Coordinates of C-alpha atoms and ligand atoms in Angstrom, one line a residue:
M1 CA -3.0 -3.6 -18.5
L2 CA 0.3 -5.5 -19.3
K3 CA 2.0 -2.3 -20.2
T4 CA 1.0 -0.8 -16.7
L5 CA 2.4 -3.9 -15.0
V6 CA 5.6 -3.7 -17.0
Q7 CA 5.7 0.2 -16.1
T8 CA 5.4 -0.8 -12.5
F9 CA 8.0 -3.4 -12.5
V10 CA 10.4 -1.0 -14.2
Q11 CA 9.4 1.8 -11.7
L12 CA 10.4 -0.4 -8.6
L13 CA 13.7 -1.2 -10.5
G14 CA 14.5 2.6 -10.5
E15 CA 18.1 3.2 -11.7
D16 CA 18.7 -0.4 -12.0
V17 CA 16.5 -0.8 -15.1
R18 CA 19.7 -1.6 -17.1
A19 CA 20.0 -5.0 -15.2
L20 CA 16.5 -5.7 -16.6
R21 CA 17.6 -4.8 -20.1
R22 CA 20.6 -7.1 -19.8
Y23 CA 18.6 -9.8 -18.3
L24 CA 16.1 -9.7 -21.1
W25 CA 18.5 -9.7 -24.0
L26 CA 20.2 -12.8 -22.4
A27 CA 16.8 -14.5 -22.0
V28 CA 15.8 -14.1 -25.4
T29 CA 19.0 -15.0 -27.0
Y30 CA 19.0 -18.1 -24.7
G31 CA 15.6 -18.9 -26.3
L32 CA 17.0 -18.4 -29.9
L33 CA 20.1 -20.5 -29.1
C34 CA 17.7 -23.3 -27.8
G35 CA 15.6 -23.3 -31.0
L36 CA 18.6 -23.1 -33.4
S37 CA 20.5 -26.0 -31.7
M38 CA 17.2 -28.2 -32.0
A39 CA 17.0 -27.1 -35.6
A40 CA 20.4 -28.8 -36.0
L41 CA 18.2 -32.1 -35.4
V42 CA 16.7 -32.1 -38.7
P43 CA 19.6 -32.5 -40.9
L44 CA 21.1 -34.8 -38.4
C45 CA 18.1 -36.9 -38.5
R46 CA 17.7 -36.7 -42.3
L47 CA 21.3 -37.8 -42.6
L48 CA 21.1 -40.5 -40.2
L49 CA 17.8 -42.1 -41.5
A50 CA 19.1 -41.9 -44.9
G51 CA 22.1 -44.1 -44.0
E52 CA 24.8 -41.5 -44.4
P53 CA 26.2 -41.3 -40.9
Q54 CA 29.6 -40.0 -41.9
Q55 CA 28.1 -36.7 -43.2
A56 CA 26.0 -36.4 -40.1
W57 CA 29.0 -35.9 -38.0
P58 CA 29.4 -32.2 -38.3
W59 CA 25.7 -31.7 -37.5
L60 CA 26.1 -34.0 -34.5
A61 CA 29.0 -31.7 -33.3
A62 CA 26.9 -28.6 -33.8
L63 CA 24.1 -30.2 -31.8
L64 CA 26.4 -30.9 -29.1
A65 CA 28.0 -27.4 -29.2
G66 CA 24.6 -26.0 -29.2
V67 CA 23.6 -27.9 -26.2
L68 CA 26.8 -26.8 -24.3
V69 CA 26.4 -23.2 -25.2
C70 CA 22.8 -23.2 -24.1
W71 CA 23.7 -24.6 -20.8
A72 CA 26.3 -22.0 -20.2
W73 CA 24.3 -19.3 -21.5
R74 CA 21.5 -20.6 -19.1
S75 CA 23.6 -19.9 -16.0
Q76 CA 24.4 -16.3 -17.2
V77 CA 20.5 -15.9 -17.7
E78 CA 19.9 -17.1 -14.2
Q79 CA 22.5 -14.8 -12.5
A80 CA 21.2 -11.8 -14.3
G81 CA 17.7 -12.7 -13.2
V82 CA 18.8 -12.9 -9.7
R83 CA 20.5 -9.6 -10.1
V84 CA 17.3 -8.1 -11.1
G85 CA 15.5 -9.7 -8.2
V86 CA 17.9 -8.1 -5.8
A87 CA 17.5 -4.9 -7.4
V88 CA 13.7 -5.0 -7.0
L89 CA 14.0 -5.9 -3.4
R90 CA 16.6 -2.9 -2.8
N91 CA 14.9 -0.2 -4.9
G92 CA 11.3 -1.4 -4.5
R93 CA 10.9 -0.8 -0.9
H94 CA 12.7 2.5 -1.4
C95 CA 10.5 3.3 -3.9
V96 CA 7.2 2.6 -2.1
G97 CA 8.7 4.1 1.1
T98 CA 9.7 7.6 -0.3
H99 CA 6.6 7.5 -2.2
V100 CA 4.1 7.1 0.9
A101 CA 6.4 9.4 2.7
R102 CA 5.1 12.1 0.5
L103 CA 1.3 11.0 0.7
P104 CA -1.1 13.1 2.6
V105 CA -1.3 12.3 6.5
G106 CA -4.8 11.5 6.0
W107 CA -3.9 8.4 3.5
F108 CA -2.6 6.5 6.5
T109 CA -5.7 4.7 7.4
P110 CA -5.9 1.2 9.0
Q111 CA -6.6 -0.4 5.8
N112 CA -4.1 1.4 3.6
T113 CA -1.4 0.6 6.2
A114 CA -2.2 -2.9 6.3
R115 CA -2.1 -3.1 2.5
M116 CA 1.1 -1.4 2.5
G117 CA 2.5 -3.8 5.1
H118 CA 1.5 -6.7 2.8
V119 CA 2.9 -5.3 -0.3
V120 CA 6.3 -4.3 1.2
T121 CA 6.8 -7.7 2.7
Q122 CA 5.1 -10.5 0.7
G123 CA 4.3 -8.6 -2.5
M124 CA 7.8 -7.5 -3.1
M125 CA 9.1 -10.9 -2.6
A126 CA 7.1 -12.5 -5.0
V127 CA 7.8 -9.8 -7.5
A128 CA 11.7 -10.2 -7.0
Q129 CA 11.7 -13.8 -7.6
L130 CA 10.1 -13.5 -10.9
P131 CA 12.9 -13.0 -13.3
A132 CA 15.0 -15.8 -11.7
H133 CA 12.3 -18.5 -11.4
V134 CA 9.7 -17.8 -14.0
F135 CA 10.5 -15.3 -16.6
T136 CA 13.2 -17.4 -17.9
P137 CA 11.3 -20.4 -18.7
V138 CA 8.4 -18.3 -20.1
I139 CA 10.7 -16.1 -22.4
S140 CA 12.4 -19.0 -23.8
G141 CA 9.2 -21.0 -23.7
V142 CA 7.9 -18.5 -26.3
V143 CA 11.1 -17.8 -28.2
T144 CA 12.1 -21.3 -29.0
P145 CA 8.7 -22.6 -30.3
L146 CA 8.9 -19.4 -32.6
V147 CA 12.1 -20.4 -34.1
L148 CA 10.9 -24.1 -34.4
A149 CA 7.7 -22.8 -36.0
L150 CA 9.8 -21.1 -38.8
V151 CA 11.7 -24.2 -39.1
L152 CA 8.6 -26.2 -39.5
L153 CA 7.3 -23.8 -42.1
A154 CA 10.5 -24.4 -44.2
L155 CA 9.9 -28.2 -43.9
Q156 CA 6.1 -28.6 -44.3
P157 CA 4.4 -25.2 -44.9
Q158 CA 1.0 -26.4 -43.4
V159 CA 2.4 -27.5 -40.2
G160 CA 4.5 -24.6 -39.8
L161 CA 1.5 -22.1 -40.6
L162 CA -0.5 -23.9 -38.1
A163 CA 2.3 -23.6 -35.4
L164 CA 2.6 -19.9 -36.1
V165 CA -1.1 -19.3 -35.8
A166 CA -1.4 -21.2 -32.6
L167 CA 1.1 -19.2 -30.8
P168 CA -1.0 -16.1 -30.5
L169 CA -4.0 -18.3 -30.1
L170 CA -2.5 -19.8 -27.1
G171 CA -1.6 -16.4 -25.8
G172 CA -5.3 -15.5 -26.2
V173 CA -6.2 -18.7 -24.2
L174 CA -3.8 -18.1 -21.3
W175 CA -5.0 -14.4 -21.1
C176 CA -8.7 -15.5 -20.8
T177 CA -7.8 -18.0 -17.9
A178 CA -5.7 -15.4 -16.2
R179 CA -8.7 -13.3 -16.0
L180 CA -10.7 -15.9 -14.6
A181 CA -8.3 -16.2 -11.5
A182 CA -7.5 -12.7 -11.5
Y183 CA -10.9 -11.9 -10.0
A184 CA -10.6 -14.5 -7.3
D185 CA -7.1 -13.2 -6.4
R186 CA -8.2 -9.7 -5.9
V187 CA -11.1 -10.8 -3.5
F188 CA -8.5 -13.1 -1.8
Q189 CA -6.0 -10.1 -1.3
Q190 CA -8.9 -7.8 0.1
H191 CA -9.8 -10.5 2.7
F192 CA -6.2 -11.1 3.5
A193 CA -5.5 -7.3 4.2
Q194 CA -8.7 -7.3 6.2
T195 CA -7.6 -10.4 8.3
S196 CA -4.4 -8.8 9.1
Q197 CA -6.0 -5.5 10.2
R198 CA -8.4 -7.7 12.5
M199 CA -5.4 -9.6 13.7
V200 CA -3.7 -6.5 14.7
E201 CA -6.9 -5.0 16.2
F202 CA -7.7 -8.3 18.1
A203 CA -4.2 -8.2 19.8
Q204 CA -4.4 -4.6 20.6
A205 CA -8.0 -4.5 21.8
Q206 CA -7.9 -7.6 23.8
S207 CA -9.2 -5.9 27.1
V208 CA -12.2 -4.4 25.3
L209 CA -13.2 -7.4 23.5
R210 CA -13.0 -9.4 26.7
A211 CA -14.9 -6.8 28.6
F212 CA -17.8 -6.4 26.3
Q213 CA -17.9 -9.9 24.8
G214 CA -16.5 -12.4 27.5
E215 CA -13.4 -14.5 26.8
G216 CA -14.6 -16.5 23.8
G217 CA -16.9 -13.8 22.1
G218 CA -13.8 -11.6 21.6
T219 CA -12.7 -13.6 18.6
R220 CA -16.0 -13.1 16.6
F221 CA -14.8 -10.5 14.1
L222 CA -11.4 -12.1 13.7
E223 CA -12.9 -15.5 13.3
Q224 CA -15.3 -14.0 10.6
A225 CA -12.5 -12.3 8.7
V226 CA -10.6 -15.7 8.9
E227 CA -13.6 -17.6 7.6
R228 CA -14.0 -15.0 4.7
Q229 CA -10.4 -15.5 3.9
H230 CA -10.4 -19.2 4.0
Q231 CA -13.5 -19.2 1.5
S232 CA -11.7 -16.9 -0.9
A233 CA -8.5 -18.9 -0.8
L234 CA -10.5 -22.0 -1.6
R235 CA -11.9 -20.4 -4.5
L236 CA -8.7 -19.0 -5.6
M237 CA -7.2 -22.3 -5.4
L238 CA -9.7 -24.1 -7.4
L239 CA -9.8 -21.4 -10.1
S240 CA -6.0 -21.4 -10.3
A241 CA -6.0 -25.2 -10.8
L242 CA -8.8 -25.1 -13.2
S243 CA -6.9 -22.3 -15.3
V244 CA -3.7 -24.4 -15.4
V245 CA -5.7 -27.3 -16.7
L246 CA -7.4 -25.4 -19.3
N247 CA -4.1 -24.1 -20.5
T248 CA -2.8 -27.5 -20.7
W249 CA -5.5 -28.8 -22.5
A250 CA -5.0 -25.6 -25.0
V251 CA -1.5 -26.6 -25.6
Q252 CA -2.2 -30.4 -26.0
T253 CA -5.1 -29.5 -28.6
I254 CA -2.4 -27.8 -30.5
F255 CA -0.1 -30.7 -30.4
V256 CA -3.0 -33.0 -31.7
A257 CA -3.8 -30.5 -34.4
L258 CA -0.2 -30.3 -35.5
L259 CA 0.0 -34.1 -35.5
A260 CA -2.9 -34.5 -37.5
V261 CA -2.0 -32.0 -40.1
A262 CA 1.5 -33.6 -40.3
V263 CA 0.1 -37.1 -40.9
W264 CA -2.7 -35.8 -43.1
G265 CA 0.0 -34.2 -45.4
L266 CA 1.6 -37.5 -45.7
A267 CA -1.5 -39.6 -46.1
G268 CA -2.4 -37.3 -48.8
A269 CA 0.4 -38.6 -50.7
G270 CA -1.4 -41.7 -51.3
V271 CA -2.8 -45.0 -49.9
G272 CA 0.0 -47.2 -50.7
A273 CA 3.3 -48.0 -49.0
V274 CA 5.0 -44.7 -47.7
A275 CA 8.1 -44.0 -49.5
A276 CA 11.3 -44.0 -47.2
S277 CA 12.1 -40.4 -47.8
E278 CA 8.4 -39.5 -46.8
A279 CA 8.7 -41.4 -43.7
V280 CA 12.0 -39.6 -42.9
A281 CA 10.4 -36.2 -43.5
L282 CA 7.5 -37.1 -41.3
T283 CA 9.6 -38.3 -38.4
V284 CA 11.8 -35.2 -38.6
V285 CA 8.6 -33.1 -38.5
L286 CA 7.0 -34.9 -35.7
L287 CA 10.2 -34.6 -33.7
L288 CA 10.1 -30.8 -34.1
V289 CA 6.5 -30.7 -33.3
V290 CA 7.4 -32.4 -29.9
R291 CA 10.1 -30.0 -29.3
F292 CA 7.7 -27.2 -30.1
I293 CA 5.1 -28.2 -27.8
D294 CA 7.4 -28.9 -24.6
P295 CA 8.1 -25.4 -23.7
L296 CA 4.5 -24.2 -24.3
L297 CA 3.5 -26.7 -21.7
E298 CA 6.0 -25.3 -19.5
V299 CA 4.8 -21.8 -20.0
A300 CA 1.1 -23.0 -19.3
S301 CA 2.1 -24.6 -16.1
Y302 CA 3.8 -21.0 -15.2
S303 CA 0.8 -19.0 -16.0
E304 CA -0.6 -19.1 -12.5
I305 CA 2.5 -17.9 -10.8
L306 CA 2.7 -15.0 -13.3
R307 CA -0.7 -14.0 -12.9
S308 CA -0.6 -14.0 -9.2
A309 CA 2.6 -11.8 -9.4
G310 CA 0.6 -9.7 -11.7
G311 CA -1.8 -9.2 -9.0
Q312 CA 1.1 -8.1 -6.6
L313 CA 2.2 -5.7 -9.0
E314 CA -1.1 -4.3 -9.2
A315 CA -1.2 -3.6 -5.5
V316 CA 2.2 -2.0 -5.7
R317 CA 0.6 0.0 -8.5
E318 CA -2.5 1.1 -6.4
I319 CA -0.1 2.4 -3.7
L320 CA 2.2 4.4 -6.3
D321 CA -1.1 5.7 -7.8
A322 CA -2.1 7.5 -4.6
Q323 CA -1.3 11.2 -5.2
P324 CA 0.6 13.1 -2.8
L325 CA -0.8 16.7 -2.1
P326 CA 0.3 19.1 -5.0
Q327 CA 3.1 21.3 -3.8
T328 CA 3.3 25.0 -5.1
A329 CA 6.1 26.2 -7.1
T330 CA 5.8 29.6 -5.6
P331 CA 5.4 29.4 -1.8
Q332 CA 4.2 32.4 0.0
P333 CA 4.8 33.1 3.6
P334 CA 1.8 33.7 5.9
Q335 CA 1.4 37.4 7.0
N336 CA 0.2 36.3 10.7
A337 CA -1.3 33.5 12.6
A338 CA -5.1 34.1 11.6
I339 CA -6.9 30.9 10.3
T340 CA -9.6 31.5 7.8
L341 CA -12.2 29.0 6.4
R342 CA -14.1 30.1 3.4
D343 CA -17.0 27.8 2.2
V344 CA -15.1 24.7 3.2
H345 CA -16.6 21.6 1.8
F346 CA -14.8 18.1 2.4
R347 CA -15.5 14.5 1.7
Y348 CA -13.1 11.6 2.5
A349 CA -13.8 9.7 -0.9
P350 CA -15.2 10.9 -4.2
Q351 CA -18.3 8.9 -3.9
A352 CA -19.1 9.6 -0.1
T353 CA -21.0 12.3 1.3
D354 CA -19.6 15.6 2.5
V355 CA -18.4 15.6 6.1
L356 CA -18.0 19.5 6.1
R357 CA -20.5 21.5 4.4
G358 CA -19.9 25.1 3.6
V359 CA -17.9 26.0 6.7
N360 CA -17.0 29.7 7.2
L361 CA -14.7 30.7 10.0
H362 CA -12.3 33.3 11.0
L363 CA -9.9 32.7 13.9
A364 CA -8.1 36.0 14.7
P365 CA -4.4 35.8 15.5
G366 CA -3.7 34.9 19.1
S367 CA -7.3 34.2 19.7
M368 CA -8.8 31.0 21.3
T369 CA -11.6 29.1 19.5
A370 CA -13.5 26.2 21.1
L371 CA -15.1 23.7 18.7
I372 CA -18.0 21.8 20.0
G373 CA -20.5 19.3 18.6
A374 CA -21.7 15.9 18.6
S375 CA -19.7 12.8 17.8
G376 CA -19.2 12.6 14.0
S377 CA -20.0 16.3 13.3
G378 CA -16.6 16.8 11.5
K379 CA -14.5 18.4 14.3
S380 CA -11.6 16.4 14.1
T381 CA -11.7 16.4 10.3
L382 CA -11.8 20.5 10.3
A383 CA -8.7 20.5 12.6
R384 CA -7.0 17.9 10.1
L385 CA -7.7 20.2 7.1
V386 CA -6.1 23.2 8.8
A387 CA -3.1 21.1 9.4
R388 CA -3.5 20.0 5.6
F389 CA -3.8 16.0 6.3
F390 CA -6.0 16.4 3.2
D391 CA -7.0 19.2 0.8
V392 CA -10.4 20.6 1.0
S393 CA -12.7 19.4 -1.8
Q394 CA -14.3 23.0 -2.4
G395 CA -13.5 26.3 -0.9
Q396 CA -10.4 27.4 0.9
I397 CA -8.5 27.4 4.0
C398 CA -6.0 30.2 4.6
I399 CA -3.4 30.8 7.2
G400 CA -2.3 34.5 7.4
G401 CA -4.0 35.3 4.3
V402 CA -2.2 32.6 2.3
D403 CA -4.1 29.5 1.1
V404 CA -2.6 26.6 2.9
R405 CA -2.0 24.9 -0.7
Q406 CA 0.2 27.9 -1.5
M407 CA 2.6 27.4 1.4
S408 CA 5.5 24.9 1.2
E409 CA 5.2 22.0 3.6
A410 CA 8.0 23.5 5.8
Q411 CA 6.1 26.8 6.1
L412 CA 3.0 25.1 7.0
A413 CA 4.6 22.9 9.4
G414 CA 6.3 25.6 11.0
Q415 CA 3.0 27.5 11.6
I416 CA 1.4 24.6 13.4
S417 CA 1.7 22.5 16.4
Q418 CA -0.7 19.9 17.3
I419 CA -1.9 17.8 20.2
F420 CA -4.3 15.2 18.6
Q421 CA -6.0 12.2 20.3
D422 CA -3.8 9.7 18.5
S423 CA -0.4 11.3 19.3
Y424 CA 2.3 8.8 18.1
L425 CA 5.4 8.2 19.9
F426 CA 8.5 7.1 18.0
A427 CA 10.8 4.3 19.4
G428 CA 13.4 6.3 21.2
S429 CA 13.7 8.1 24.5
I430 CA 11.2 10.6 26.2
A431 CA 13.7 13.4 25.4
D432 CA 13.9 12.4 21.8
N433 CA 10.2 12.4 21.5
I434 CA 9.8 16.0 22.9
R435 CA 12.8 17.2 20.9
M436 CA 11.2 16.3 17.8
G437 CA 9.0 19.5 18.4
K438 CA 12.3 21.5 18.1
P439 CA 15.5 19.6 17.3
T440 CA 17.6 22.5 18.2
A441 CA 16.1 22.9 21.7
S442 CA 18.6 23.3 24.5
A443 CA 18.6 21.0 27.6
Q444 CA 17.0 24.1 29.3
E445 CA 14.2 24.4 27.1
L446 CA 13.6 20.5 27.1
L447 CA 13.2 20.7 30.9
Q448 CA 10.9 23.5 30.8
A449 CA 8.6 21.9 28.4
A450 CA 8.6 18.6 30.4
Q451 CA 7.8 20.7 33.4
L452 CA 5.1 22.5 31.9
A453 CA 3.5 19.4 30.4
G454 CA 3.5 17.4 33.4
V455 CA 6.0 15.2 32.2
S456 CA 8.5 16.0 35.2
E457 CA 5.9 14.4 37.6
M458 CA 6.0 11.0 35.8
L459 CA 9.9 11.2 35.7
E460 CA 10.1 10.7 39.3
R461 CA 8.9 7.2 38.7
L462 CA 11.2 6.3 35.9
P463 CA 14.9 5.7 37.2
Q464 CA 16.1 6.7 33.6
G465 CA 14.2 9.8 33.7
L466 CA 14.0 11.6 30.4
D467 CA 16.2 9.0 28.6
T468 CA 13.6 6.2 29.5
P469 CA 12.7 4.6 26.3
V470 CA 9.1 4.9 25.3
G471 CA 8.8 1.7 23.3
E472 CA 7.5 1.4 19.8
G473 CA 4.5 3.7 19.6
G474 CA 4.8 4.4 23.2
A475 CA 3.7 1.0 24.2
Q476 CA 5.5 1.3 27.4
L477 CA 3.7 4.3 28.6
S478 CA 0.2 4.9 29.7
G479 CA -2.2 6.7 27.4
G480 CA -2.1 9.8 29.6
E481 CA 1.6 9.8 29.7
R482 CA 1.8 9.6 26.1
Q483 CA -0.6 12.5 26.0
R484 CA 1.8 14.5 28.4
I485 CA 4.8 13.9 26.1
A486 CA 2.8 15.0 23.0
I487 CA 1.8 18.3 25.0
A488 CA 5.5 18.9 25.8
R489 CA 6.3 18.2 22.3
A490 CA 3.8 20.8 21.0
L491 CA 4.9 23.3 23.7
I492 CA 8.6 23.2 22.7
K493 CA 7.7 24.0 19.2
D494 CA 7.4 27.6 19.0
A495 CA 4.7 27.4 16.3
P496 CA 2.2 30.5 16.3
I497 CA -0.9 28.0 15.9
L498 CA -1.8 25.2 18.1
L499 CA -4.5 22.6 17.2
V500 CA -5.9 20.7 20.0
D501 CA -8.2 17.6 19.9
E502 CA -9.1 17.0 23.5
A503 CA -9.5 13.5 24.4
T504 CA -12.6 12.5 26.2
A505 CA -11.7 9.3 27.6
A506 CA -8.0 8.8 27.6
L507 CA -7.2 11.7 30.1
D508 CA -7.5 11.2 33.7
A509 CA -8.3 14.4 35.8
G510 CA -4.5 15.2 36.2
N511 CA -3.8 15.3 32.5
Q512 CA -7.2 17.4 31.8
A513 CA -5.8 19.8 34.3
I514 CA -2.5 20.0 32.4
I515 CA -4.3 20.6 29.2
A516 CA -6.1 23.4 30.8
Q517 CA -3.1 25.0 32.1
T518 CA -1.4 24.6 29.0
L519 CA -4.2 26.5 27.1
A520 CA -4.6 29.0 30.0
R521 CA -0.7 29.7 29.6
L522 CA -0.8 30.0 25.8
R523 CA -3.8 32.1 25.7
G524 CA -3.3 35.2 23.7
Q525 CA 0.1 34.0 22.5
R526 CA -1.1 31.6 19.9
T527 CA -3.9 31.1 17.7
M528 CA -5.6 28.1 19.3
L529 CA -8.3 25.8 17.8
V530 CA -9.5 23.5 20.5
I531 CA -11.9 20.6 20.1
A532 CA -13.3 20.9 23.5
H533 CA -14.8 18.3 25.8
Q534 CA -14.1 20.2 29.2
L535 CA -16.2 22.9 30.3
S536 CA -13.2 24.9 31.7
T537 CA -11.8 25.0 28.2
V538 CA -14.9 26.2 26.5
A539 CA -15.4 28.7 29.1
M540 CA -12.0 30.0 28.5
A541 CA -12.5 30.4 24.7
D542 CA -12.8 34.0 22.9
Q543 CA -15.2 32.3 20.5
I544 CA -17.3 29.2 20.5
V545 CA -18.3 27.3 17.3
V546 CA -20.9 24.7 17.4
L547 CA -20.8 22.2 14.5
E548 CA -23.7 20.1 13.5
A549 CA -23.4 17.7 10.6
G550 CA -20.5 19.4 9.0
Q551 CA -22.2 22.8 9.4
V552 CA -21.6 25.7 11.9
V553 CA -24.8 26.0 13.6
E554 CA -23.9 28.6 16.3
Q555 CA -20.9 30.9 16.8
G556 CA -20.0 33.5 19.2
A557 CA -18.4 34.6 22.5
P558 CA -19.5 32.1 25.5
A559 CA -21.4 34.7 27.4
A560 CA -23.5 35.9 24.2
L561 CA -24.1 32.2 23.2
L562 CA -25.4 31.6 26.8
A563 CA -27.5 34.4 26.8
S564 CA -29.3 33.3 23.5
G565 CA -30.3 29.9 24.9
G566 CA -29.3 28.0 21.9
R567 CA -27.4 24.9 21.4
Y568 CA -24.4 26.1 23.5
A569 CA -26.5 26.7 26.5
H570 CA -27.9 23.1 26.0
F571 CA -24.6 21.7 25.8
L572 CA -23.5 23.8 29.0
A573 CA -26.5 22.4 30.8
Q574 CA -25.8 19.0 29.9
R575 CA -22.1 19.0 30.8
Q576 CA -23.0 20.5 34.1
M577 CA -25.1 17.8 34.9
A578 CA -22.5 15.3 33.9
K579 CA -19.7 17.3 35.8
G580 CA -22.0 17.2 39.0
W581 CA -22.0 13.4 38.7
R582 CA -18.3 13.2 38.2
M583 CA -17.4 15.4 41.0
T584 CA -19.4 13.2 43.5
S585 CA -17.8 10.2 42.0
V586 CA -14.3 11.7 42.3
A587 CA -15.3 12.8 46.0
S588 CA -16.4 9.3 46.7
E589 CA -13.3 7.8 45.3
A590 CA -11.2 10.0 47.4
S591 CA -13.0 9.1 50.7
H592 CA -12.1 5.5 50.1
Ligands
ATP1 N1 -10.3 8.6 7.5 C1 -11.7 8.7 7.4 N2 -12.3 8.0 6.3 C2 -13.7 8.1 5.9 N3 -14.4 8.7 6.8 C3 -13.9 9.3 7.8 C4 -12.7 9.3 8.2 N4 -12.4 10.1 9.5 C5 -13.6 10.2 9.7 N5 -14.5 10.1 8.8 C6 -16.1 10.3 8.8 O1 -16.2 11.7 9.0 C7 -17.4 12.2 9.7 C8 -16.8 13.1 10.8 O2 -15.6 12.6 11.6 P1 -14.8 13.4 12.7 O3 -13.8 12.5 13.1 O4 -14.5 14.6 12.1 O5 -16.0 13.8 13.8 P2 -15.6 14.4 15.2 O6 -16.7 15.4 15.2 O7 -14.3 14.5 15.2 O8 -16.4 13.1 16.2 P3 -15.8 12.7 17.6 O9 -16.3 13.8 18.6 O10 -16.3 11.3 17.9 O11 -14.3 12.7 17.5 C9 -17.8 10.7 10.6 O12 -18.8 10.4 10.0 C10 -16.7 9.7 10.3 O13 -17.1 8.6 10.1
MG2 MG1 -13.0 13.8 16.7

C-alpha cells in the first residue's frame, strides 16, 4: 500500500520528480548530520566528567559546528520541501485534470464529480503541505535515532541492540494504529462527499423541496447527511487521538526498556559503590537514550497527519485508477450513417444487474427511429452507448459497419450530434455555445441555426442578442431556452447521426413544436434515434422500437404496430387520453 501511495505522489509530481529526489537527499542528510553532531556528545561528556576539560575543547567545537551546519541545512531542507509542495499543486491538478478529461462521459456521476472537487481542492492542498511540514521531522526522526542506535551499539551493545530492534517494532505499532484510524477516515471521506453533494442538491432544488416538503421539511436529506458526517467525524477524532496516545505509549515503553537495560548493565557490575568510570559511561548512555527517544516521540505525534494525508492520496489514486475507454491504434472510418446494435448487454457497475439485455437493432442511414418505453427501461442508456459514453458489456455497436470501439474519438464525434435532456451550456455567450457545434461556422450559418432552433425568438427579449452571456451552466436562462440553444448547437453541426432524448417535463409547448419541426426538417437527411415522448414524433418515425426492462419487445413501422394491437397501440391509446386532457387544459388557459 505504501508503494502505491508513493507512486501516486510521484505521479502527481510529474516531471518535477527531481525536486522530490533532491528534497529526500537533503532530508536524509539532515537526519545523519543531526545524529553525528549528537554523537559528539559522547567524547565531550566523557572528557568533561573525567576532569579533562582541555582535551574536551575540540569536541565542543565539533558539536557547535555540527549544530550550526544542521541549522543551515534545515533551512535548505525546508525550501526544498516547499518546492516539492508547489510542484504538487501545480502538476497535481493538471495531472488529475488531464486524466479525467480522458474518462468516459459516463464517469461523471454526481458522486464522482463531488469526490473529484474534494480531491482537487482540499486533498491536493493536504498532500502539497506534507514535505515541508511533515516529511522533514519524520525522516530526520527515523535517521537520527538510527545513527544514535549505532553509536549506542558501540558503547553498550545490549542497549544498542535493543534500540535497533525497537525501531522496526515501533514501525509496526505505528502501522497498526494507522489502520485503526484509516477505516474511520474512509467512512468520514465518504460522508463528506455525500454531504457536499446534498448541499449542492439542496441549493439547486430549493423550489422542489419546498413545494413537496414545506419550508422546514426541505432540509431533511441535508440534515441526515450532515448528521452522518458529524458522527463519522466524531469517531475519526476519537480514533485519531487514541492512535496518537498508543504511539506515544509505545515510544515511552521503549524508553523505559532502554533505561532498564542500561541501569541493569551497570547494576550487574556489583552491589557496591559504582566506580566513577562506570558512572560516566552510564551518564553518557542515558544522555544518548534521551536523544534517541525525542525524535521518535515527534514521529509518533505526526503519524496521524501522515495517515490522513495517505487517505487523500488514496482518493487521488482512485480517480487516477478510473480507466479511460481504450482507443484503437488503427481507427477505421465508417462507411455510412447506419447504426447497428448486435446482442448489446450493458450494466453500469460490474456487480449491478444488466440495464440492457441482448438488444439487436438496425437503423438504416437517413431513417428515423422512435424509442419508447417505461421510465427506467434503458432508453437513455441505449442512446448514451451509441455516443460511447460507456462501452457495452457484451455485444457490439457499429456505425457504418465499424464498431464504435474501432473508431477514433474524433471520427465518432464527427458522426454524431445530440440533443440530450441535460444539455450543458458553458459560461460564454449564446453564440459561443452554438458555435461549439461547428467552430468554423460563418455568421450566416449561426443565424440560420439560431432561427431554426427558435433561438431567434428569445433573442428579441435579450438586448445583447446572440452575445448575451448564458451564465455558468446556462444558469441565466430558462430550461426551455437552454434546450433551444442545445438544438441550435446540434443543428449547426453537420453530423450524419442525430440522437435526441426528448425531455418530458422541461419543454413547453413552443419548444416541443421546435423539436418536432427540427426532426421533420432533418428527416431523411440524418439517421435519427429519438427517445420520444410526443405522439407527433412517434408518428413521424420510420421505425418504432419499444423497450421494456432492457429488451426490445416490439419493433416495426407505426402503422403495422398499431394494427397488431400490441404495446405500441396501448401506448398510443394512453397518450391520446393524456393529450386530450392537455389540449383542454391549454385551451382553458388560453381563454383566461
Ligand atoms: N449513471 C448511472 N449509474 C447507475 N445506474 C444508472 C445510471 N443511469 C441510469 N441507471 C439505471 O439504468 C436503468 C435505465 O436507466 P435509463 O436512464 O436508461 O432509463 P430511461 O428509459 O431513459 O428512463 P426515463 O424515461 O425515465 O428517462 C435505470 O434503472 C437507472 O436506475
Ligand atoms: Mg431517459
